[in-house]
Coordinates of C-alpha atoms in Angstrom, one line a residue:
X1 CA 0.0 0.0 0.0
X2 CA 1.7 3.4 -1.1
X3 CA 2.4 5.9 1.8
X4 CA -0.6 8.4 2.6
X5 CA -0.4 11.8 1.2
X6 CA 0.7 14.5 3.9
X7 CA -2.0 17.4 2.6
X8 CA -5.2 16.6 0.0
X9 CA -5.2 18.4 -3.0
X10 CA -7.7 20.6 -3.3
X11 CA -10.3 19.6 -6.3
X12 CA -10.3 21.3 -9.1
X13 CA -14.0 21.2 -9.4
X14 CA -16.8 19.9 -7.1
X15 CA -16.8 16.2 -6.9
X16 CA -13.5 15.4 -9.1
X17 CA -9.8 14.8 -7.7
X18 CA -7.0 16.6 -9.2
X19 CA -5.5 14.4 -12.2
X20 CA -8.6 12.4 -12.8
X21 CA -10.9 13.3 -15.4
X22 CA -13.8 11.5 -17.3
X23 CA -13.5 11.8 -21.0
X24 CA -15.0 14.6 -22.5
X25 CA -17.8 13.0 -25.1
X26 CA -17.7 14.4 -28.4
X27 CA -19.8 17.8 -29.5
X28 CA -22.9 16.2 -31.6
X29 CA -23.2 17.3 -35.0
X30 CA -26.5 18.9 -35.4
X31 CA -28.7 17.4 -37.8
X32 CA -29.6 18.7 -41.3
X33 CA -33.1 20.2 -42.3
X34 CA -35.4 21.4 -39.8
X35 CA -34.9 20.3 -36.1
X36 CA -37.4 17.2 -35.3
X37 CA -40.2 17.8 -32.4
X38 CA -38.3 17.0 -28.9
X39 CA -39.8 13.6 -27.9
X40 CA -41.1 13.2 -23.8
X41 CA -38.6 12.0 -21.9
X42 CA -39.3 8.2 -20.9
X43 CA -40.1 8.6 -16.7
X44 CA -37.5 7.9 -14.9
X45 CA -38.2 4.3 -12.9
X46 CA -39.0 4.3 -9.3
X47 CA -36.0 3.6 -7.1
X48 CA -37.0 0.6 -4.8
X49 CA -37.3 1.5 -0.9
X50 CA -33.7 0.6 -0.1
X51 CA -31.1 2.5 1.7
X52 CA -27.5 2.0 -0.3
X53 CA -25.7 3.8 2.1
X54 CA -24.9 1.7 5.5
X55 CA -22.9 4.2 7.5
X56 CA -20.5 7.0 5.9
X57 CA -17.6 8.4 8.2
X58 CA -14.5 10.8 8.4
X59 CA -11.8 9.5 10.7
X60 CA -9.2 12.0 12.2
X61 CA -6.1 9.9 14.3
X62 CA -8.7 6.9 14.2
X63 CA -11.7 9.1 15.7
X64 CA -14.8 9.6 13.9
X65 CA -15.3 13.3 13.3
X66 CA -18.1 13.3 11.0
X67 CA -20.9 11.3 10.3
X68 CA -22.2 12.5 6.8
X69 CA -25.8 11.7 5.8
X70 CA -25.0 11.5 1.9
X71 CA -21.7 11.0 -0.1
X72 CA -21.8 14.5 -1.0
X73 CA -21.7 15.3 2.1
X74 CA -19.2 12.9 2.8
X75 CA -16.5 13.7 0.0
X76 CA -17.1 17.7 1.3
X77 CA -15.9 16.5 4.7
X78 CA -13.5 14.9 3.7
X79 CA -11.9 17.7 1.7
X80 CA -11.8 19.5 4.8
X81 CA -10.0 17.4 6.9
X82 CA -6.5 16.7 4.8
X83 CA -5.2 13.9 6.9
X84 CA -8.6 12.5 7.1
X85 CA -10.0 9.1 6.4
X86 CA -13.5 7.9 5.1
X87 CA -14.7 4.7 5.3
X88 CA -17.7 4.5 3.2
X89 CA -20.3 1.1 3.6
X90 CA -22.8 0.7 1.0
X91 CA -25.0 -2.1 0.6
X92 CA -26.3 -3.4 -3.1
X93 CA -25.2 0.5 -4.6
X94 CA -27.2 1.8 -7.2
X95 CA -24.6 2.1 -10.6
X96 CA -24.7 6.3 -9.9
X97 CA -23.8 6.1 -6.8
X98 CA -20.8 3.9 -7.5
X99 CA -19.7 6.3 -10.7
X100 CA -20.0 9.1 -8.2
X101 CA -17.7 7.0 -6.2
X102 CA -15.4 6.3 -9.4
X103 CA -15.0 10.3 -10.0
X104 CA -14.1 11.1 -6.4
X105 CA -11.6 8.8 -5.3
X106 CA -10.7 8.1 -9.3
X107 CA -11.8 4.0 -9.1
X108 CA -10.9 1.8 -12.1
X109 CA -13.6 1.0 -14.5
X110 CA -12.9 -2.5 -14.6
X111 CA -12.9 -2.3 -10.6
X112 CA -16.3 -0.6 -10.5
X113 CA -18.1 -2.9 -13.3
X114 CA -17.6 -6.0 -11.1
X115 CA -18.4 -4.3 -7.9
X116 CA -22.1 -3.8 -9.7
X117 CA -22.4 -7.3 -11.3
X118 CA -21.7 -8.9 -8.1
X119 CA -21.3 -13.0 -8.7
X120 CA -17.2 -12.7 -8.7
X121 CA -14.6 -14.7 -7.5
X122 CA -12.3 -13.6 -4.7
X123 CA -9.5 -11.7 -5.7
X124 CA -7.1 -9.1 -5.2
X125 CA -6.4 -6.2 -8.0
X126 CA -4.1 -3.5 -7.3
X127 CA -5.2 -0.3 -9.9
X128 CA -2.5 2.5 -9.2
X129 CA -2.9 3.2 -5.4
X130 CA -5.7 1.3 -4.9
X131 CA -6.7 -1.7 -3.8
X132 CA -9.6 -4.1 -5.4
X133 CA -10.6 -7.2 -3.1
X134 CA -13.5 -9.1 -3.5
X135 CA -14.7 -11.6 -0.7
X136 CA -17.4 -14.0 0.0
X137 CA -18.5 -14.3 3.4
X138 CA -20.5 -17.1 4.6
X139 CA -22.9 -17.8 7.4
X140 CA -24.5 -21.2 8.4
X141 CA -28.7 -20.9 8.9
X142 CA -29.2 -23.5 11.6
X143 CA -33.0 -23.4 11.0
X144 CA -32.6 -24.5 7.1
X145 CA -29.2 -26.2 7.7
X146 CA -27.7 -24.7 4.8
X147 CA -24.8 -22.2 4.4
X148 CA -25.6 -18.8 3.2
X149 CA -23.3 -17.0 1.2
X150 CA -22.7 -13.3 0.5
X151 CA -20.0 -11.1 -1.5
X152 CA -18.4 -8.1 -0.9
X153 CA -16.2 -5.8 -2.7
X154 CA -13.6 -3.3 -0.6
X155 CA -12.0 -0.2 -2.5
X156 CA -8.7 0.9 -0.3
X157 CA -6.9 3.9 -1.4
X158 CA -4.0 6.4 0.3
X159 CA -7.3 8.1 2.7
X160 CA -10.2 5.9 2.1
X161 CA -12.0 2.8 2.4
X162 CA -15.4 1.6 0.1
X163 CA -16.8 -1.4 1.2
X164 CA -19.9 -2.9 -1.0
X165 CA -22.1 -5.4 0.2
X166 CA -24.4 -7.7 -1.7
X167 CA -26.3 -10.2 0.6
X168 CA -26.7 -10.6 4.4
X169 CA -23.2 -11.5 4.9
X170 CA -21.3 -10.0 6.3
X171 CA -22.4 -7.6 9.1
X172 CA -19.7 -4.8 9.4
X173 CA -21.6 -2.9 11.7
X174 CA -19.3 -4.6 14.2
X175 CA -16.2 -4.4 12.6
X176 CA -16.5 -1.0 12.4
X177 CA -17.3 -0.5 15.8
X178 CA -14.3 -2.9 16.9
X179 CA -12.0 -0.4 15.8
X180 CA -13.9 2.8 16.3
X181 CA -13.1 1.0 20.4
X182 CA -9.9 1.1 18.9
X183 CA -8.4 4.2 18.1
X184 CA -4.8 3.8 17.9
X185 CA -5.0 0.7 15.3
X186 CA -7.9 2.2 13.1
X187 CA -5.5 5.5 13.3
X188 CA -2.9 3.0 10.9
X189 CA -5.0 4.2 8.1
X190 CA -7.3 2.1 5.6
X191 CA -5.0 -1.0 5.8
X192 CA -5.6 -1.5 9.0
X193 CA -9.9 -1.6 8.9
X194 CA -9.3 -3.7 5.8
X195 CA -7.1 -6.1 7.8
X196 CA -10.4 -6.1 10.1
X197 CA -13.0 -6.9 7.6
X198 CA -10.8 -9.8 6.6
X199 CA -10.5 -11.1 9.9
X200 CA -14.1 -10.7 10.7
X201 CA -15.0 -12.6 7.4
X202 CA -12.3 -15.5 8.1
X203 CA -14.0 -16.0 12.1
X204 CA -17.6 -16.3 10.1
X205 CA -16.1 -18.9 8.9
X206 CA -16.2 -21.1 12.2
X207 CA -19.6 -21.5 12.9
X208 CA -20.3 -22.7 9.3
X209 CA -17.4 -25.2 9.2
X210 CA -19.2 -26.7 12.9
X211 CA -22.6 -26.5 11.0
X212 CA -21.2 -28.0 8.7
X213 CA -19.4 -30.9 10.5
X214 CA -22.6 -31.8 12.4
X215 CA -24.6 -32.0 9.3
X216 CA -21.8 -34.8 8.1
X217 CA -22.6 -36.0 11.8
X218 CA -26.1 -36.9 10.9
X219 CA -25.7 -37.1 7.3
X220 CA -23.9 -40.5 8.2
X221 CA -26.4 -41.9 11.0
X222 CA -29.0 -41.2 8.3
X223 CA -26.9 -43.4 5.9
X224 CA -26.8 -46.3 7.6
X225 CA -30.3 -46.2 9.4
X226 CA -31.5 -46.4 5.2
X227 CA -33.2 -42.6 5.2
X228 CA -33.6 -42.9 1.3
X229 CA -34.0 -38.7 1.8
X230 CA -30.3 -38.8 2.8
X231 CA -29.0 -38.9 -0.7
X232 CA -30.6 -35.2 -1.3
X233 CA -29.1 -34.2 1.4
X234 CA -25.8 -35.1 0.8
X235 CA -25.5 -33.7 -3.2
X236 CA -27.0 -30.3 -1.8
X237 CA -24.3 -30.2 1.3
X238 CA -21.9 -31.2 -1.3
X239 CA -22.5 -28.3 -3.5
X240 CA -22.4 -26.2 -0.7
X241 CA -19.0 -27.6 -0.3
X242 CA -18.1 -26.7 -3.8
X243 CA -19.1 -22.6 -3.0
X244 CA -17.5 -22.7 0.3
X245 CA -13.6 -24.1 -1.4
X246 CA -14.6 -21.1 -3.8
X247 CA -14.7 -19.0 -1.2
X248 CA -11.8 -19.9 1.1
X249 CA -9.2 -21.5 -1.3
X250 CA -8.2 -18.3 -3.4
X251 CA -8.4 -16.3 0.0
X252 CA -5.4 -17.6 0.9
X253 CA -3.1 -16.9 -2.0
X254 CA -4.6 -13.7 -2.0
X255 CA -3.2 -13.2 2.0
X256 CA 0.1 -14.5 1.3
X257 CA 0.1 -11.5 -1.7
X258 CA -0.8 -9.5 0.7
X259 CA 2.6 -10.4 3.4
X260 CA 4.8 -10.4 0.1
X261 CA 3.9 -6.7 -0.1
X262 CA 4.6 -5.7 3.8
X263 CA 8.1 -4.8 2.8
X264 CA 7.9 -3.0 -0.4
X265 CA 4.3 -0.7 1.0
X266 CA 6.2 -0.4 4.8
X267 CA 3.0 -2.3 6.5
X268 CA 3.0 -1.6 9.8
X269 CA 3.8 -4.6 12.5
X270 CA 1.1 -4.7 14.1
X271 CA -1.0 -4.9 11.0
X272 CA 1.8 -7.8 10.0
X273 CA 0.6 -9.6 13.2
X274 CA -3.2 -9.4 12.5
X275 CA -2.8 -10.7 8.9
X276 CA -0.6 -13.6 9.4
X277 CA -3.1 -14.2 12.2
X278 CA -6.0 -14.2 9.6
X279 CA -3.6 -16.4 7.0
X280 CA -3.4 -19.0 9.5
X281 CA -7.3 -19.4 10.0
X282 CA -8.4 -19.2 6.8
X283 CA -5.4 -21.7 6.3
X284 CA -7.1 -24.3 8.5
X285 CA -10.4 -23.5 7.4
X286 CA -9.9 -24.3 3.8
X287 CA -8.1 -27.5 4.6
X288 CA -11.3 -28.6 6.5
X289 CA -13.0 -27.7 3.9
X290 CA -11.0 -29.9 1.6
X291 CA -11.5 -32.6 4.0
X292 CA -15.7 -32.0 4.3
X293 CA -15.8 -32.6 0.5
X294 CA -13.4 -35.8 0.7
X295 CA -16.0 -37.3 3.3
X296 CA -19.2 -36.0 1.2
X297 CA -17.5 -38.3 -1.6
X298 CA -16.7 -41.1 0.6
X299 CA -20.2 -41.1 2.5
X300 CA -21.9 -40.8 -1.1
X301 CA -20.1 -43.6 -2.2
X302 CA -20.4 -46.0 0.8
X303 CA -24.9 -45.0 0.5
X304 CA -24.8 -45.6 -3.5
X305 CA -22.9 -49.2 -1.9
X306 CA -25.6 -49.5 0.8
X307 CA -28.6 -49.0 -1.2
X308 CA -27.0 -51.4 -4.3
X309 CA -27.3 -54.2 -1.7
X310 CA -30.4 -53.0 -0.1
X311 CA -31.6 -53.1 -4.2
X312 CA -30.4 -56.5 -4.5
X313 CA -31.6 -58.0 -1.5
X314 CA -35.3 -56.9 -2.3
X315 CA -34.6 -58.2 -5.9
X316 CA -33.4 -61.6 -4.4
X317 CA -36.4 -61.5 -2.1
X318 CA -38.6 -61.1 -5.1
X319 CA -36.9 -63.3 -7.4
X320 CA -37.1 -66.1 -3.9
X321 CA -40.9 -64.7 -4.0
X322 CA -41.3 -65.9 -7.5
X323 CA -39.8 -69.4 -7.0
X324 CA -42.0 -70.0 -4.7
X325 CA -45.3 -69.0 -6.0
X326 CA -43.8 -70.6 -9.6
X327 CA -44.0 -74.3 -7.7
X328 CA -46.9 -73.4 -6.1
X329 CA -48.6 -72.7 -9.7
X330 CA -46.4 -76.1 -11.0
X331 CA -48.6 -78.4 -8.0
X332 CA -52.1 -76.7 -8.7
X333 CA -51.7 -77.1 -12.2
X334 CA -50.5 -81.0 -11.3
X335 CA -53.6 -81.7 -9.4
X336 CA -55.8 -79.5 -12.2
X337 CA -54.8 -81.9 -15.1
X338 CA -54.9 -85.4 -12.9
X339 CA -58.4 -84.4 -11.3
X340 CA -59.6 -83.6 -15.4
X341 CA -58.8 -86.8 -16.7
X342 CA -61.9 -88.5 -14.6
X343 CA -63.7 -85.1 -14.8
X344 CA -63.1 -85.0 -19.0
X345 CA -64.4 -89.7 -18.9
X346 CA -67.1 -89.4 -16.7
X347 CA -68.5 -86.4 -18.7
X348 CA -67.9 -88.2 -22.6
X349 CA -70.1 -91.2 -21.1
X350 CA -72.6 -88.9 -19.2
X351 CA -73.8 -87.6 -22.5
X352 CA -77.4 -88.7 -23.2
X353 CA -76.7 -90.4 -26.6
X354 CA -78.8 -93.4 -27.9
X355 CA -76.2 -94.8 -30.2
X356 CA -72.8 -95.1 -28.0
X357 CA -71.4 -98.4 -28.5
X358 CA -70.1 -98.5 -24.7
X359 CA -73.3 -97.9 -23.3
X360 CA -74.9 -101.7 -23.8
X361 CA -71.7 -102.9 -23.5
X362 CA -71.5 -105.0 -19.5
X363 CA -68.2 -104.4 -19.0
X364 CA -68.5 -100.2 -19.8
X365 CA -68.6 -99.1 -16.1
X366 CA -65.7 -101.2 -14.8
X367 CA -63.6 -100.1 -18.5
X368 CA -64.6 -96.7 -17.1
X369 CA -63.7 -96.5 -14.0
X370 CA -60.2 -98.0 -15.0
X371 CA -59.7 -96.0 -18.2
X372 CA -59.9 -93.4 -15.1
X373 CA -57.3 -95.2 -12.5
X374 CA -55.0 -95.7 -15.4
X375 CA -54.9 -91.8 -16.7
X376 CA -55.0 -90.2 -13.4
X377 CA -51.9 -92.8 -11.6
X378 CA -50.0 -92.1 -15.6
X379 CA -50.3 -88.1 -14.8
X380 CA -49.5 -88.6 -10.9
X381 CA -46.1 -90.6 -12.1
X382 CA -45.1 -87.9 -15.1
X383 CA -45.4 -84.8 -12.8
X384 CA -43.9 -86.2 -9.4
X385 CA -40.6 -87.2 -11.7
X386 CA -40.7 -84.0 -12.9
X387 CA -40.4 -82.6 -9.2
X388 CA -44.1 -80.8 -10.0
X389 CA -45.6 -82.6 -6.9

């Protein structure tokens, strides 16, 4: 971080910073033949009822001095105070309030585009003398038992901090109050509150990594009790996962840039101390992160293994099922053809016919009764060899 100017330079003009200017557009040509009818201007849309900025301050030796109401106000104050600080939160900024930003304190287009878009990786970008860093905080909902995240982008220049929230997380409410309690270190300048933002960000971390490792907790009870909901449970956790190593994993490349710089920008020790501090928990963090999505894939693996043999089992029950009801059908149908044979005799001689050659014959009842015997105890032999009775 370049050294702080002794004495700001007064503007030029209201609202722009000496050296910085917005291209001038070129004059329009006026058009040929007689000027067209001026059109109504489309109404402007309604802003929504949100307020952008959080809290706007002026810091003097790490004291607040001045509270402005609006970022006018707020870049006025600032003028007046030359070793001044401002530390400026906003909270989803509407794209003028960010250019206004971008004029006075002479932001990078590039910087200011993704600070609007939201949805970026973390990362640090150094424009000139000033900072870019993007963050995503996290927080862990215990009534949905998922993990929340938010992002937020932090402009740090020479005399001034921009901080740019989108979503619930974080709350830097407290980190600015933290070092307002704090005079001395917030009096190291804009390093030192965005050493403090980091910090707070890395300890939000905790309570989602012990959400988190209690949801693996029950995640693998549920996999071996046979909860068929578990496997839900444990893609959605996994994603989850994914966002958090997004989150954590550049985070600390990014804080080892930071260390590399302490001797070229003359960090203060102190502020040397607090980051390495913050290096080593997001250190540990991300490594148990690493390690949550190594046990999602193991647990996954061992329930798509559990429920293949739970799968197999009820197919071997229903295939045992089948064997059984198959011999069942094989001695019903054994029974159903001996008991026709007498059934299919005593009905061809029960017919009321006048010319049947059997029917005067003495021996026809006996001849019937055997033809019987001999058909059923010739059925009864086939089907018990063939293991149907």
């Amino acid at each position: 971080m370049s050294e702080r100017p002794d004495r700001r330079p007064s503007p030029p003009s209201a609202g722009k910073r000496a050296g910085w200017r917005r291209p001038a557009s070129p004059p329009a040509t006026p058009p040929a033949g007689p000027p067209a009818a001026p059109q109504p201007a489309p109404p402007a849309p309604t802003p929504p009822n949100h307020r952008s900025v959080i809290d706007s301050a002026v810091y003097r030796d790490g004291r607040r001095v001045a509270s402005p109401a609006t970022l006018a106000d707020t870049f006025r104050k600032l003028h007046e105070e030359p070793d001044g600080m401002a530390w400026i939160g906003l909270h989803r900024p509407t794209e003028p309030e960010l250019h206004s930003l971008a004029a006075e304190f002479n932001l990078h287009e590039l910087a200011v585009e993704d600070a609007l878009e939201a949805h970026q990786r973390p990362k640090l970008e150094r424009y000139g003398d000033t900072l870019f860093v993007v963050l995503r905080a996290a927080r862990y909902l215990d009534a949905q038992e998922e993990v929340d995240f938010g992002e937020l982008h932090i402009f740090v220049g020479p005399d001034f901090l921009i901080t740019v929230r989108h979503g619930g997380a974080p709350d830097l409410s407290s980190v600015r109050r933290r070092m307002e309690e704090n005079p001395e270190l917030l009096s190291l300048g804009p390093e030192a509150a965005l050493y403090a933002i980091l910090d707070a960000v890395v300890d939000g971390y905790a309570p989602v990594v012990e959400g988190v490792q209690t949801d693996i907790d029950e995640i693998e009870t549920e996999v071996f009790r046979g909860d068929p909901a578990v496997s839900r449970r444990i893609y959605e956790l996994s994603r989850e996962m994914v966002e958090f190593q997004r989150a954590t994993r550049p985070l600390v490349g990014m804080l080892h840039g930071l260390m590399a710089g302490f001797a070229k920008y003359g960090t203060d020790e102190e502020l040397q101390r607090y980051l390495r501090d913050v290096a080593d928990h997001v250190t540990h963090t991300s490594e148990r992160v690493d390690g949550f999505r190594q046990a999602l894939t193991e647990i996954l693996t061992v329930n798509a293994t559990l429920v293949s043999q739970q799968q197999n089992a009820e197919m071997r029950a229903l295939a045992e099922a089948g064997f059984e009801q198959n011999e069942e059908i094989k001695k019903i149908s054994s029974w159903a053809a001996i008991l026709f044979a007498p059934t299919l005799v005593g009905t061809i001689y029960g017919m009321n016919f006048e010319d049947m050659p059997e029917l005067k014959w003495a021996g026809g009842y006996p001849f019937a009764i055997l033809l019987m015997a001999v058909v059923c105890v010739s059925l009864y032999v086939i089907f018990k060899r063939r293991d149907w009775l």
